[in-house]
Amino acid sequence: MRKSILLAILALLGLSSALQAEPPTATPDEMAEAQRWAGRFDGAIEPQTGEPGFSFLYGGKPSAELLSAWKFQRTSRRLDAQRTEHALSYEDPQSKLLVRWVAVSYNDFPVVEWTAWLKNNGKEDTSLIEGLQGLDVSFPPDDLGGYVLRGSTGDHNVADSYAPYEVTLWPNTKKTFAPDGGRPCDTAFPYFNLAMPNGKGMIMAVGWTGQWAATFWHRADRGLQVTAGQELTRLYLEPGEEIRTPLIALMFWEGNDVVRAQNLWRRWMFAHNLPHPGGKPLRPLLTFCDYGFYGWAKNTEEGEKLFIDELTRQGIQLDYWWVDAGWFPGGQGEWVVAKDRFPNGLKAISDYVHERNMGLIVWFEPESAYPWSITARNNPQAMLKSMPPEPYGLELLYLGDLKAREWITNHIDTIIRDEGVDFYRQDMNLSPLSYWRGSDAPNRLGIHENLHVQGYLAFWDELLRRHPGMPIDSCAGGGRRNDIETLRRAIPLLRSDYQDFQGHPQWAIGNQGHTYGIASWIPYFGTGVYYNPQQTIYSVRSYMTPALGLICDVRNEEVDWDLYRRMIGQWRQVADSYLGDYYPLTPYSLDEKCWLAWQFNRPEQGDGMVQAFRRKQTDADSFQAKLHGLDPGTTYTVTDLDTSATIESTGRELMDRGVSIPVADEPGAALLRYQRKQ
């Protein structure tokens, strides 16, 4: 385990008790702080005198020195009742380099966001553009102490993926974060919560589906400087070319209640950043995938229907049936249905599940392809090779090539339409950075990455335009591609590929930790749980998520269907609670000797749930859970979903004294549901 990231969250995070019934909402001071920052682009602060918020070098000179002398324009437009877009443009009269700073301010959350775009409107190549930062801001020196930076690690398909960390940035401290290999959540996570010494705080997200870097540099004499952008840019632009910075989203908060700030962030994510398929809010999903029992290129129409039929006989109603990798012949890039195994196409499967009130999820990996595949044969000019060479010979389809992007869009669109696909699942198991940088010329460092990221987002936007309301899954070798730009278009059905194939309890502990860490940042996510005959209850509850994937060999006569149905039924009882506010009830730990517990609360509905896990070396046979976010004067009914035992208690009692949760099994898991008494 990486010791530097396994610092337990302090008691503040799990045990802060704010006796409140109302949902977390922004205070007037928080909204005022956001509006003060919005003054950078709405005209309240003139761009010549205010700090721009982004930066770069152009011809060796800092943008802050150049922009004030360039031609300037400002426009604004109302996007909807809650959002206003502002566009500031600066044009160099000599080279015709146009810089557009496009920002959005929110009326219902203390959030501002922006992206900077640089386009060559001239007839010749521009001078070198270096160190392009989407965020470059400073905070003044403060004698009150250090800044506290909180976050979580990214995913690397290990137990401590999403492990929370806390770092104090004392004077003369510098901390830089960057992912591995070009996928934005690979080992690093582009979400941060910065607490200031003056009692203010700022949550920051970097929306870049590539190799970003963020630096927090606390210099004793100059205060704290925060920068974030594409990790490497040293390039000129050809005539007509345009590059962009990451999307930067900032949410401002005050006080010392970190959990409240994170819940305000979750609410903004639900309201404004996560998809709304068909214009409706996300709902919990139950899916099933049999890939683990057939493997690559071994599933058949007959086999898929066998599993579907047995689940139907057992009375298990799913939202989606999931056809994963291998429905095509050969490997990646050969995107045609394998007719020897699916003689009637995937349409036979989609028709079959539609008759049973399910949708169909189908797996694709459009950016990776073998040299002999139809993708490579049709797009030879757009196939990038890894430097050093990728061991399996896979190449990267460069989505910065417009012709290639149009081809893959049309090809996948045809499959979606012809085969009746309802839910598009995209994976990305390559690390693209070596492909991008290996293809860059010396004075074009970063260009392939930048144009590919733009093409990747444009590809999804076009699919969504052609298929309004179609959900997209953002898988990338697990949860390695879940920046906020991606999550505006997709949801992660698999937050990690760290999955339990053998029923070992350590896998369950790792997944408990994944939920604990990711839930503060990404409020909607999923994972798949293999049926475990030895520890069915402990296993299923360790993997329970808003989007739960079932994986069970229905041909096994030893499956306890009564217990399995009961576990699924319990998930359905509490699944909506995952969409509420999140409260850790213990510090983070993967230790076998520790309890782990959390609460999800819906104050508007007056209900919620508590999960508590007793690991196999835990001495205490009960856990005292102090709840949060309840109405002190309201009576709640708390039900143990295993025993159906209930108690009635006021919100104040549940928050002050808590509720005792006994768990006899080692390991064992408890699931409580509570409701406001009518």
Coordinates of N, CA, C and O in Angstrom, one line a residue, residues 20-23 601-609 629-639 647-651 654 673-678:
Q20 N -29.2 19.5 11.9 CA -29.9 20.2 10.9 C -30.9 19.3 10.1 O -30.6 18.1 10.0
A21 N -32.0 19.9 9.8 CA -33.0 19.1 9.0 C -32.9 19.5 7.5 O -33.3 18.7 6.7
E22 N -32.5 20.7 7.3 CA -32.5 21.2 5.9 C -31.4 20.5 5.1 O -30.3 20.2 5.7
P23 N -31.5 20.4 3.8 CA -30.4 19.9 3.0 C -29.3 20.9 3.0 O -29.4 22.1 3.2
N601 N -28.2 10.0 3.4 CA -29.4 10.6 4.0 C -30.1 11.4 2.9 O -29.5 12.2 2.2
R602 N -31.4 11.3 2.9 CA -32.2 12.2 2.0 C -33.2 13.0 2.9 O -34.3 12.6 3.2
P603 N -32.7 14.2 3.3 CA -33.5 15.1 4.2 C -34.8 15.5 3.6 O -35.8 15.6 4.3
E604 N -34.9 15.7 2.3 CA -36.2 16.1 1.7 C -37.2 15.0 1.8 O -38.4 15.3 2.0
Q605 N -36.8 13.7 1.7 CA -37.7 12.6 1.8 C -37.9 12.1 3.2 O -38.7 11.3 3.5
G606 N -36.9 12.5 4.1 CA -37.0 12.1 5.5 C -36.6 10.6 5.6 O -37.1 10.0 6.6
D607 N -35.7 10.1 4.8 CA -35.3 8.7 4.9 C -33.8 8.6 4.6 O -33.1 9.6 4.2
G608 N -33.3 7.4 4.8 CA -31.9 7.2 4.5 C -31.5 5.7 4.9 O -32.4 4.9 5.2
M609 N -30.2 5.5 4.9 CA -29.7 4.1 5.2 C -28.4 4.2 5.9 O -27.6 5.2 5.7
G629 N -27.6 14.9 9.7 CA -28.6 15.5 8.8 C -30.0 15.3 9.1 O -30.9 15.4 8.2
L630 N -30.4 14.8 10.3 CA -31.8 14.6 10.7 C -32.4 15.8 11.3 O -31.8 16.7 11.7
D631 N -33.7 15.7 11.3 CA -34.5 16.8 12.0 C -34.5 16.4 13.5 O -35.1 15.4 13.9
P632 N -34.0 17.3 14.4 CA -33.9 16.9 15.8 C -35.2 16.6 16.4 O -35.3 15.7 17.3
G633 N -36.3 17.3 16.0 CA -37.6 17.1 16.7 C -38.5 16.1 16.0 O -39.6 15.9 16.5
T634 N -38.0 15.5 15.0 CA -38.8 14.5 14.3 C -38.5 13.1 14.8 O -37.4 12.7 15.1
T635 N -39.5 12.2 14.8 CA -39.3 10.8 15.2 C -39.1 10.0 13.9 O -39.8 10.1 12.9
Y636 N -38.1 9.1 14.0 CA -37.8 8.2 12.9 C -37.9 6.8 13.3 O -37.7 6.4 14.4
T637 N -38.3 6.0 12.3 CA -38.4 4.5 12.5 C -37.2 3.9 11.9 O -36.9 4.1 10.7
V638 N -36.4 3.2 12.6 CA -35.1 2.6 12.1 C -35.4 1.1 12.1 O -35.7 0.5 13.1
T639 N -35.1 0.5 10.9 CA -35.4 -0.9 10.7 C -34.1 -1.7 10.3 O -33.4 -1.2 9.4
I647 N -36.9 0.3 15.8 CA -36.9 1.2 17.0 C -37.4 2.5 16.5 O -37.3 2.8 15.3
E648 N -38.0 3.3 17.4 CA -38.4 4.6 17.1 C -37.6 5.6 18.0 O -37.4 5.3 19.2
S649 N -37.0 6.6 17.4 CA -36.2 7.5 18.1 C -36.2 8.9 17.4 O -36.5 9.0 16.2
T650 N -36.0 9.9 18.2 CA -36.0 11.3 17.6 C -34.7 11.5 16.8 O -33.7 10.8 17.1
G651 N -34.7 12.4 15.9 CA -33.5 12.8 15.2 C -32.4 13.2 16.1 O -31.3 12.9 15.9
L654 N -30.9 10.2 17.7 CA -30.1 9.4 16.7 C -28.8 10.1 16.4 O -27.8 9.5 16.1
R673 N -32.3 0.8 7.5 CA -33.1 1.8 6.8 C -33.9 2.6 7.8 O -34.5 2.0 8.7
Y674 N -34.0 3.9 7.6 CA -34.8 4.7 8.5 C -35.7 5.6 7.7 O -35.4 6.0 6.6
Q675 N -36.8 5.9 8.3 CA -37.8 6.7 7.7 C -38.5 7.7 8.7 O -38.6 7.3 9.9
R676 N -38.8 8.9 8.3 CA -39.5 9.8 9.1 C -40.9 9.3 9.4 O -41.6 8.8 8.5
K677 N -41.3 9.2 10.7 CA -42.6 8.7 11.1 C -43.6 9.7 10.7 O -43.6 10.9 10.9
Q678 N -44.6 9.2 10.0 CA -45.7 10.0 9.5 C -46.7 10.4 10.6 O -46.9 9.6 11.5

